[in-house]
Short mmCIF file of C-alpha atoms in Angstrom, two decimals:
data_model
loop_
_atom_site.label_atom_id
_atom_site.label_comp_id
_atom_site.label_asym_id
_atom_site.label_seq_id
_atom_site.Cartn_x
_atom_site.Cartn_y
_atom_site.Cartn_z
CA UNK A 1 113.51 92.48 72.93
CA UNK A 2 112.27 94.12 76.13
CA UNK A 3 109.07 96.07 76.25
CA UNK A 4 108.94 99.61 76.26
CA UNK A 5 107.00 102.14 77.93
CA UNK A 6 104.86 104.15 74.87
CA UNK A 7 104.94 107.90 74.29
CA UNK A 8 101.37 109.08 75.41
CA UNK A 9 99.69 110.02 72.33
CA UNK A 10 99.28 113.37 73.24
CA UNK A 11 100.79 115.95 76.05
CA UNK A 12 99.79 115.07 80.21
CA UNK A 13 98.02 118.42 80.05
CA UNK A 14 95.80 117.64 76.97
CA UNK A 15 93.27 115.99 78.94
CA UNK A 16 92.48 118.79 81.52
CA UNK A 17 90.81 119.99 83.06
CA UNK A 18 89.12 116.51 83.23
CA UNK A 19 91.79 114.63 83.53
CA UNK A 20 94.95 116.70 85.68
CA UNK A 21 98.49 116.93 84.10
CA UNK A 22 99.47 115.82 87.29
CA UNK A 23 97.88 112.81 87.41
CA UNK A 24 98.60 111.61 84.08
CA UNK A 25 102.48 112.52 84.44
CA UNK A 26 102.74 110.49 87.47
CA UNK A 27 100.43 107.87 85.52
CA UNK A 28 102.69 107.00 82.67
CA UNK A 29 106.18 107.88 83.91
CA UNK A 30 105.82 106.22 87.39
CA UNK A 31 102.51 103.42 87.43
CA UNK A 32 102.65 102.65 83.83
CA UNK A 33 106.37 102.42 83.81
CA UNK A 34 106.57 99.94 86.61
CA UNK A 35 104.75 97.62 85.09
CA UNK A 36 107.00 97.76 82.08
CA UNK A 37 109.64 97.21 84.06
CA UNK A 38 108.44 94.35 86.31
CA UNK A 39 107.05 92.64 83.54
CA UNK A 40 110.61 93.13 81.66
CA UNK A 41 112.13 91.43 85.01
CA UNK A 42 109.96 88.56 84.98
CA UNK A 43 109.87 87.83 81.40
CA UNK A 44 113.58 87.82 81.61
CA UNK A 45 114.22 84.02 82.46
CA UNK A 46 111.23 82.91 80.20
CA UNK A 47 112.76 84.88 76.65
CA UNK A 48 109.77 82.53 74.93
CA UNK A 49 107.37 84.19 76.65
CA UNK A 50 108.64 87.27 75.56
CA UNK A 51 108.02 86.36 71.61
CA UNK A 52 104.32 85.61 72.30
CA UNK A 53 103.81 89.62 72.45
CA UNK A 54 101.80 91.51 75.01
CA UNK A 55 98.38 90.25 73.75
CA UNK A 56 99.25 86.52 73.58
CA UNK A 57 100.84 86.90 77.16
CA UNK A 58 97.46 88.36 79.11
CA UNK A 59 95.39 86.19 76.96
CA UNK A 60 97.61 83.07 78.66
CA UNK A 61 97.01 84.06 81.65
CA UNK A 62 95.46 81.22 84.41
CA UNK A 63 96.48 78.59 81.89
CA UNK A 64 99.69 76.57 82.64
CA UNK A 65 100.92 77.91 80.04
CA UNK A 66 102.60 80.52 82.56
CA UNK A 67 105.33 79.34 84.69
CA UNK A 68 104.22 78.79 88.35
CA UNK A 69 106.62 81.28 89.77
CA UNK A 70 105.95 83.96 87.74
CA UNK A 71 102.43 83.19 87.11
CA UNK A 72 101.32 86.02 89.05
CA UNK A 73 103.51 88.90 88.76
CA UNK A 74 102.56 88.27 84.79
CA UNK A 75 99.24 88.49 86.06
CA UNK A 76 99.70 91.72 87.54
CA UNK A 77 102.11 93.57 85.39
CA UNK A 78 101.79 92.27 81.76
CA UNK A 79 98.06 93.30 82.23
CA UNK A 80 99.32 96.48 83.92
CA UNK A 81 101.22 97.16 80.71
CA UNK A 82 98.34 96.43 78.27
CA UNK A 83 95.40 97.93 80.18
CA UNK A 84 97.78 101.08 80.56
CA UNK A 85 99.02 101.25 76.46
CA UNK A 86 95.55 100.73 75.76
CA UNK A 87 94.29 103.67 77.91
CA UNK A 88 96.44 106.09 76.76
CA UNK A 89 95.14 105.17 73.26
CA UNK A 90 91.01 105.69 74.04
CA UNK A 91 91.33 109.22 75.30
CA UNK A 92 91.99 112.12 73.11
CA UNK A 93 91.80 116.12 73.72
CA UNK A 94 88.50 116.89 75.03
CA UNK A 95 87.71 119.06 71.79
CA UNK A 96 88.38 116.25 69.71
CA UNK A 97 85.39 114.23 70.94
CA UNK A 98 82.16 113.47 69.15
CA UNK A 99 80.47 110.66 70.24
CA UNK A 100 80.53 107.14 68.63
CA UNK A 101 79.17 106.95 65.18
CA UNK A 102 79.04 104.32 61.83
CA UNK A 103 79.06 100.62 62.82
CA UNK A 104 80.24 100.79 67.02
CA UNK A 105 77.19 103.79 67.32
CA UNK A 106 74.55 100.53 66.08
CA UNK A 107 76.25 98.15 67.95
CA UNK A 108 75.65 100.02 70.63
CA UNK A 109 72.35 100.94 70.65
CA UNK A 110 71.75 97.26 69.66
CA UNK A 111 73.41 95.66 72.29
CA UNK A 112 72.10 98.94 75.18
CA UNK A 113 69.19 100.82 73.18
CA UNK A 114 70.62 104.16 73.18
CA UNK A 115 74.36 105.02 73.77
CA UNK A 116 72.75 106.77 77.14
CA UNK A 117 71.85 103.86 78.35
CA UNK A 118 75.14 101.96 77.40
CA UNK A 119 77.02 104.67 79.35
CA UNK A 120 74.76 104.59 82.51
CA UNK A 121 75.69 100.65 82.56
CA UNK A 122 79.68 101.51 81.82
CA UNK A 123 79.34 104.73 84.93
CA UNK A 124 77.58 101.93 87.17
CA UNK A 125 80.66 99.06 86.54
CA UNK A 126 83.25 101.91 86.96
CA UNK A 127 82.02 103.17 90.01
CA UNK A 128 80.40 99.65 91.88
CA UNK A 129 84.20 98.24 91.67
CA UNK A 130 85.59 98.05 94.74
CA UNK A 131 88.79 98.48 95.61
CA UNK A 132 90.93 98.54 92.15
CA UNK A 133 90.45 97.52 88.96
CA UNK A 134 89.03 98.55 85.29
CA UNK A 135 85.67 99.01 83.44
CA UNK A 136 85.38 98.15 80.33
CA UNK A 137 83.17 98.27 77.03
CA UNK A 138 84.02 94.69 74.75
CA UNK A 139 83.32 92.50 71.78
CA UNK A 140 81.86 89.20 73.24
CA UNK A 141 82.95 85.63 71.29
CA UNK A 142 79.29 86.05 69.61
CA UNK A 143 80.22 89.56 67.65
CA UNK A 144 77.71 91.35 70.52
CA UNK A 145 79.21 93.94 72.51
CA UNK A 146 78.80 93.90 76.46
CA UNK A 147 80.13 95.70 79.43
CA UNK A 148 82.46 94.08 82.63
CA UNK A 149 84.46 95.01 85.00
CA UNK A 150 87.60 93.23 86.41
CA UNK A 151 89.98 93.77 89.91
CA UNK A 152 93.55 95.06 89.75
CA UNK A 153 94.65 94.87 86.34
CA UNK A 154 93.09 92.02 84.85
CA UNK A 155 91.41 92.42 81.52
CA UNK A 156 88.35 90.50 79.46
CA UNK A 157 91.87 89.01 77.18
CA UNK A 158 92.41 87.05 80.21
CA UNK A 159 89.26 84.45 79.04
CA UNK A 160 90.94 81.29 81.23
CA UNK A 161 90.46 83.34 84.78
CA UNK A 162 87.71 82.44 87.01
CA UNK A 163 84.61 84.91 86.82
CA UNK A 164 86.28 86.38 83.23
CA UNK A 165 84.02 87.72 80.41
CA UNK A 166 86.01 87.06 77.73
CA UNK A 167 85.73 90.44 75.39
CA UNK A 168 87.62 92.46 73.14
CA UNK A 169 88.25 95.73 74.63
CA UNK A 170 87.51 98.85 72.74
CA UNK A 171 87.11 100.84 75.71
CA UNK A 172 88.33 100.83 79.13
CA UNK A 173 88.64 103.00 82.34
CA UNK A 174 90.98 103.12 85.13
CA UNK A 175 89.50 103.04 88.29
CA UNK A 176 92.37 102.33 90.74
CA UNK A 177 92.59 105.76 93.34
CA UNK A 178 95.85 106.62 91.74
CA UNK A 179 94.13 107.46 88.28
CA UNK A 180 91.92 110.05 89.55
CA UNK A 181 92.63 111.07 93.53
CA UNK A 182 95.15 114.02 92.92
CA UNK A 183 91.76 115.72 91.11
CA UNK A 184 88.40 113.97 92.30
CA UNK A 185 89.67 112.40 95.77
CA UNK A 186 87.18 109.97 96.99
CA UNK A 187 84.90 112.01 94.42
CA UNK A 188 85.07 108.74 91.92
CA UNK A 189 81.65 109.39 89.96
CA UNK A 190 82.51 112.54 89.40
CA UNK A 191 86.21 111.45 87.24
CA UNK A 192 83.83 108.49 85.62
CA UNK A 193 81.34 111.49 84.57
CA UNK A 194 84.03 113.90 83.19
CA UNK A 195 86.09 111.06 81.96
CA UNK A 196 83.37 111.02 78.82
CA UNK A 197 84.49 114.12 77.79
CA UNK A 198 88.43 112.41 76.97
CA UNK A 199 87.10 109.83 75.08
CA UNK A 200 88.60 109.09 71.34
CA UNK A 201 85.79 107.42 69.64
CA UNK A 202 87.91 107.29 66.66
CA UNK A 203 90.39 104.51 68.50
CA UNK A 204 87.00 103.12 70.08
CA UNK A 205 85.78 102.56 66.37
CA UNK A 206 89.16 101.05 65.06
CA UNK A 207 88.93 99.01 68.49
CA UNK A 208 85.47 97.48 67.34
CA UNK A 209 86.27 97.27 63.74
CA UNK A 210 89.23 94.99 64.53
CA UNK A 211 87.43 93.33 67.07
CA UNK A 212 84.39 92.05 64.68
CA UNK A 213 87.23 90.17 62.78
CA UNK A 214 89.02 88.85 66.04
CA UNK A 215 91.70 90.83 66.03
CA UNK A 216 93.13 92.89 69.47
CA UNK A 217 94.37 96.62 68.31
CA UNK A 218 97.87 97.34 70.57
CA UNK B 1 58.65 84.13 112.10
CA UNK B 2 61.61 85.76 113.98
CA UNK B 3 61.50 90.02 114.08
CA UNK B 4 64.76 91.59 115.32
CA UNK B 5 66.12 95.38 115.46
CA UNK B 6 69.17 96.39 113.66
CA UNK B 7 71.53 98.85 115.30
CA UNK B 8 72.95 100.81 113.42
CA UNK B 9 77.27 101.34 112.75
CA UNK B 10 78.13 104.90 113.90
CA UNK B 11 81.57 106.62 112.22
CA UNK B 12 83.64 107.19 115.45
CA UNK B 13 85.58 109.94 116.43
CA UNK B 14 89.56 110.06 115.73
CA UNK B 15 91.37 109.88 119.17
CA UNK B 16 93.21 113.25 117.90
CA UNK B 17 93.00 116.12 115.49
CA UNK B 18 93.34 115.60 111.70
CA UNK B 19 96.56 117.32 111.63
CA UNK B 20 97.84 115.67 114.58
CA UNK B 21 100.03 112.69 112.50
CA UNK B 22 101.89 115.48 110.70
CA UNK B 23 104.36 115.38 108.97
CA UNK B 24 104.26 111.32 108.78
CA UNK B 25 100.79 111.49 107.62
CA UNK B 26 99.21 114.94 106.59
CA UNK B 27 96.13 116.59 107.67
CA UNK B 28 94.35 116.42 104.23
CA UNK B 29 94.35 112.83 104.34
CA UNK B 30 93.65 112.00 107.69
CA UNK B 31 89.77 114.21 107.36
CA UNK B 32 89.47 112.59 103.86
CA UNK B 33 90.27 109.70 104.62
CA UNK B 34 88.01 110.25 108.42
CA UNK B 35 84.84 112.08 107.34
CA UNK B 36 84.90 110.68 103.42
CA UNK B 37 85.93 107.16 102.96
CA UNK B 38 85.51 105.61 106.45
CA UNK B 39 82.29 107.82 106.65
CA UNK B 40 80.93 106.17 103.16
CA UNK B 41 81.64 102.38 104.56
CA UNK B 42 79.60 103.46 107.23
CA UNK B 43 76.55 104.45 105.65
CA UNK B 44 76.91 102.04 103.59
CA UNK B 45 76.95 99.15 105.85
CA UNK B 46 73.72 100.65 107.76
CA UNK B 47 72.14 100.72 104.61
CA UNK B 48 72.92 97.27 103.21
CA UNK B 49 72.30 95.89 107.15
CA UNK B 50 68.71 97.88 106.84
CA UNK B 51 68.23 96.17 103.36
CA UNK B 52 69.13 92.59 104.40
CA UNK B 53 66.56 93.28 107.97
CA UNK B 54 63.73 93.78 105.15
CA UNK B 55 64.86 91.05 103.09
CA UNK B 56 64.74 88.97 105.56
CA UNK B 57 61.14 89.90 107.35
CA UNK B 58 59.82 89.12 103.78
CA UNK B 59 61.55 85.82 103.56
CA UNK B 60 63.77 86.88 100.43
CA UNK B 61 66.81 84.83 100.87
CA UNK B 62 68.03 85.93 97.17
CA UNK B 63 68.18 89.36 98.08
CA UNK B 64 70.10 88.61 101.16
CA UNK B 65 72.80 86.34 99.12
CA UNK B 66 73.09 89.75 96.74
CA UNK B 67 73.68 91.56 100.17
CA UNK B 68 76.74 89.45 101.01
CA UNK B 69 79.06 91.29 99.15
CA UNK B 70 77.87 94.98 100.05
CA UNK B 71 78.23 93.98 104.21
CA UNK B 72 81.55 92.44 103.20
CA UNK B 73 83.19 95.46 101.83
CA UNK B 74 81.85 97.89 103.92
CA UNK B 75 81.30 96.25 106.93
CA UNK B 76 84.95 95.14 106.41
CA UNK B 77 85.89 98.82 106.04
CA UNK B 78 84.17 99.78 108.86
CA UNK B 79 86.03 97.22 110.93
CA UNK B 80 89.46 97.96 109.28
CA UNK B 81 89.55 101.92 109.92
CA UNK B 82 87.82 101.13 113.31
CA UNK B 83 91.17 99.50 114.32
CA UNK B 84 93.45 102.14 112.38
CA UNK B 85 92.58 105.17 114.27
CA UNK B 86 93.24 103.51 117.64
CA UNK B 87 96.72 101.92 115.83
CA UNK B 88 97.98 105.40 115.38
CA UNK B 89 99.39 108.05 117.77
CA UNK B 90 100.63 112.02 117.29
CA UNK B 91 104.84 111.58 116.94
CA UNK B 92 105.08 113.75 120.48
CA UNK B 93 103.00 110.67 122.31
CA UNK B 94 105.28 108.03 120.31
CA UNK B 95 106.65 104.99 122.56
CA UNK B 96 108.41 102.21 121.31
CA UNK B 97 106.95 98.93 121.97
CA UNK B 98 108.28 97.05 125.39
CA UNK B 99 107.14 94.33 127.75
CA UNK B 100 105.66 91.11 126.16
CA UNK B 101 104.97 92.67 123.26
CA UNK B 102 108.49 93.79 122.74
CA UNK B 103 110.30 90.24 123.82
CA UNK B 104 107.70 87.94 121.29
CA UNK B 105 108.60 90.71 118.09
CA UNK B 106 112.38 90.17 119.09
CA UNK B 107 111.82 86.65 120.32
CA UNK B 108 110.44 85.83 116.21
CA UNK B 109 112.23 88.48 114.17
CA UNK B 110 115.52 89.12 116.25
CA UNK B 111 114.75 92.73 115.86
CA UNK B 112 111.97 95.87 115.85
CA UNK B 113 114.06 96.79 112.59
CA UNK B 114 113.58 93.48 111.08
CA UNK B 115 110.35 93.01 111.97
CA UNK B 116 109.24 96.54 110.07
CA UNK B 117 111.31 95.33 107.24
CA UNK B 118 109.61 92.52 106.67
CA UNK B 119 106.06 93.79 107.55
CA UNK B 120 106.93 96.64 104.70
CA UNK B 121 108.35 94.55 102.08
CA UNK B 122 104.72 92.51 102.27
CA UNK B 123 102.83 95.18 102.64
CA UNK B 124 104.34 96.89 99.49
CA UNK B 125 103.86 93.83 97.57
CA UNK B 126 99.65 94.20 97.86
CA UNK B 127 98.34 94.38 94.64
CA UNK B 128 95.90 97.09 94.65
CA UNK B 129 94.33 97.66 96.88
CA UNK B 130 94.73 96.10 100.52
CA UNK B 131 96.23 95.72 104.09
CA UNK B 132 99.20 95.03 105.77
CA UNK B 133 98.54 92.93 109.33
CA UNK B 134 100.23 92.17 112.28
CA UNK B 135 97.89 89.93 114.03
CA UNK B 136 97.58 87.29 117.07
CA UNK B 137 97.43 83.47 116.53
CA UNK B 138 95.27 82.16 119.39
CA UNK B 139 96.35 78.79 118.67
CA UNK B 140 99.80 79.09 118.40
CA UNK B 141 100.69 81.56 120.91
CA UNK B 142 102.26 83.43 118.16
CA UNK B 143 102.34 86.70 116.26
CA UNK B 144 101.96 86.64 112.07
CA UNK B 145 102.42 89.26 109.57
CA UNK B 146 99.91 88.65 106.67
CA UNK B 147 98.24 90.95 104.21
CA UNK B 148 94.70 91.25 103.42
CA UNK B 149 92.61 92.39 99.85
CA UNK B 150 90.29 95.26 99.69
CA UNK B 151 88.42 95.50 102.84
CA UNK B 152 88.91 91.70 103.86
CA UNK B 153 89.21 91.83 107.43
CA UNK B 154 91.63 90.20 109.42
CA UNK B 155 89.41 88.51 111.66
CA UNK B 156 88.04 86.22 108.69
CA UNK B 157 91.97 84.29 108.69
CA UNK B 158 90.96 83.62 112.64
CA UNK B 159 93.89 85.64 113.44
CA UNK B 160 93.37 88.66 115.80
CA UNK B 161 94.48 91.94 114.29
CA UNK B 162 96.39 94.15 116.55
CA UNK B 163 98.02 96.71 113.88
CA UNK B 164 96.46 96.88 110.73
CA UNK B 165 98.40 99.49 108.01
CA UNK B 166 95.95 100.91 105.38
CA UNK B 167 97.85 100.57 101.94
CA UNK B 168 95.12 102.02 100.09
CA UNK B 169 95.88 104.30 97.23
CA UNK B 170 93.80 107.04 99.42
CA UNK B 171 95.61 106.57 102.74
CA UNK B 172 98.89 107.95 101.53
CA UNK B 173 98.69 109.17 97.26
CA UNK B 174 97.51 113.08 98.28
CA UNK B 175 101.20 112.79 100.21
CA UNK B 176 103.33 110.12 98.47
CA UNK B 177 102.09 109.89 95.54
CA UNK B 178 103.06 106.48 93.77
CA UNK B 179 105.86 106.21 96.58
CA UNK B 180 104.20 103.75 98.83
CA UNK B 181 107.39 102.51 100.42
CA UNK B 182 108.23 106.12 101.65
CA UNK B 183 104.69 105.87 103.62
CA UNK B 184 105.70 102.92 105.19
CA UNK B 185 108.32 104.14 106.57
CA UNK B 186 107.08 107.07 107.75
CA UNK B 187 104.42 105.37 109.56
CA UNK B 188 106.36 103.61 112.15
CA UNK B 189 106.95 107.45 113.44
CA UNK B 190 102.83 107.15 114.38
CA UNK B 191 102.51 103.78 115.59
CA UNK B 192 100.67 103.73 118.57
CA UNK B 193 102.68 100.18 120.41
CA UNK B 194 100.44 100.59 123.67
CA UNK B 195 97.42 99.87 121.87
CA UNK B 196 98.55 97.04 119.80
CA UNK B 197 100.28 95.84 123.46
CA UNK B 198 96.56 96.28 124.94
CA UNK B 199 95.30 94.55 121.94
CA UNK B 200 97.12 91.72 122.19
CA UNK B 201 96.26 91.65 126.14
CA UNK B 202 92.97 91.28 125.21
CA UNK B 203 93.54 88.66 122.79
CA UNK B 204 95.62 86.65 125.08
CA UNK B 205 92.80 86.41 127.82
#
């Protein structure tokens, strides 16, 4: 069973204007789809590391359990393929978008003091990575929720690399140039700052909820 | 106790106008690229260099260690662009490489084609973000392709860069969109071959 690249739940122009139809067409059918299909290539002669499913596979990643050889295009392109499917998922049209409430809004504010100040950390990770990579909002081993950024497409599933914070994601940004240069060019605060305006708290909230019990969301 | 002045890192100018590279390499992204990115590592470095000269006049070798990474990346994409502007040329001034430089590229890859075959293939492959390199082994007399993360510069491998091809997201996505292989073709059109030949002069002495 090869993996698939998922419908976007929504159409590319739903996000605009903060996030450009152009962007996000070229996002899924061209980035996102790559990955599927290098990660389909490499899984090929290893069909039992196929069966482990997405999450299992980054999670194994810089254990042995990863053949030598392929070690690091799984690296690359099975977290390409999460990090992407669970993008898609955390943004939502712009007039759908409240602001976290219930049990994530007090985890928040218990783990940042205010969800302000929780997004001033998140805007400072996004924008201080350099070169590629991800920011991201997670559920820490202890239940407390913490923010991290990682290079490329690693995630916090991949808990064996060097340097990892192990987390849960329930919310994540892109911050390699191709998710934001047709619109913002260099201009990368300025995508992190309208970026907030995209984001489905709803699928944040179901990300936390399953989180607290262990459990990764696909 | 020691005192010393810093000098500052000044953005240089481009050898030729922003629309010059066209159509290999359009206008747009030659004065973003120019007066935004390289411009940012710039100030940048002077500011972290600034920060580390007061760390260090009050004796705060902490603060310096969390300076280490700030002078890396932009002091490494200071160097990097540094090197790119003088790598390129407008297509009218193109000339293929010849002389020494020619013979040791056909001497180790039989061919100028198979050379930029195998430079591109690498260069593809970077993960992110990231530079392609052909550079100068002292030691070996030899010439190396090898790629380099980020804003890594070459000169940290002890090689000696001589062409250095920005595969950046923002050197070629406002043209090529996702298509980085079509950019690295199109390059070779702008190649400037007497500077890397001068560069490797230089090396050599």
């Amino acid at each position: 069973m090869a993996f698939e690249l998922p419908a976007l739940p929504y159409d590319y122009g739903t996000l605009e204007p903060h996030v450009d139809s152009q962007t996000m067409l070229i996002h899924h059918t061209k980035h996102h789809q790559a990955y599927v299909n290098n990660l389909n290539a490499a899984l090929d002669k290893f069909p039992e590391l196929k069966d482990l499913g997405l999450v299992e596979i980054n999670k194994v990643v810089g254990t042995d359990k990863l053949p030598g050889d392929v070690a690091t295009t799984i690296r690359n392109n099975g977290g390409g393929h999460y990090n992407h499917t669970f993008f898609w998922k955390v943004m939502t049209n712009p007039s759908n978008t409240n602001g976290p409430s219930g049990a994530v809004k007090e985890a928040i504010e218990a783990a940042f003091g205010s969800v302000d100040e929780m997004k001033a950390k998140f805007n400072a990770a996004a924008a201080g990575r350099f070169g590629s990579g991800w920011a991201w909002l997670g559920v820490k081993e202890d239940g407390s929720l913490a923010i991290t950024s990682t290079p490329n497409q690693d995630n916090p599933l991949m808990a064996s690399l060097p340097d990892s914070t192990p987390m849960v994601p329930i919310l994540g940004l892109d911050v390699w140039e191709h998710a934001y240069y047709l619109k913002y060019q260099n201009r990368r605060p300025e995508y992190i700052a309208a970026w907030w305006n995209v984001v489905n708290w709803e699928q944040v909230a179901s990300n936390f909820d399953a989180a607290k019990t262990g459990a990764v969301l696909l | 106790r020691i005192s010393r002045s810093i000098s500052t890192v000044k953005l240089p100018d481009l050898p030729y106008d922003y629309g010059a590279l066209e159509p290999y390499i359009s206008g747009q992204i030659m004065e973003l690229h120019h007066t935004k990115h390289h411009a940012a590592y710039v100030a940048n470095l002077n500011k972290a260099l600034e920060q580390q000269a007061e760390a260090e006049a009050k004796g705060d070798v902490s603060k310096v260690i969390t300076l280490q990474g700030a002078i890396k990346f932009n002091g490494g994409g200071h160097i990097n662009h540094d090197i790119f502007w003088t790598n390129l040329v407008p297509p009218k001034d193109f000339e293929p490489p010849s002389g020494e430089l020619k013979a040791l590229i056909e001497g180790q890859w039989k061919s100028l084609d198979n050379f930029i075959n195998i430079f591109n293939a690498q260069t593809a492959a970077v993960q992110g973000s990231g530079w392609g390199w052909l550079g100068y082994n002292k030691g070996s007399g030899r010439l190396e392709i090898t790629a380099m993360p980020n804003q890594d510069p070459l000169s940290i491998t002890g090689l000696v860069p001589l062409l250095g091809v920005d595969v950046w997201e923002h050197a070629y996505y406002l043209q090529y969109k996702n298509v980085r292989p079509d950019y690295l073709k199109a390059i070779w059109n702008v190649v400037n071959w007497k500077n890397v030949a001068d560069r490797l002069a230089a090396a050599k002495k």
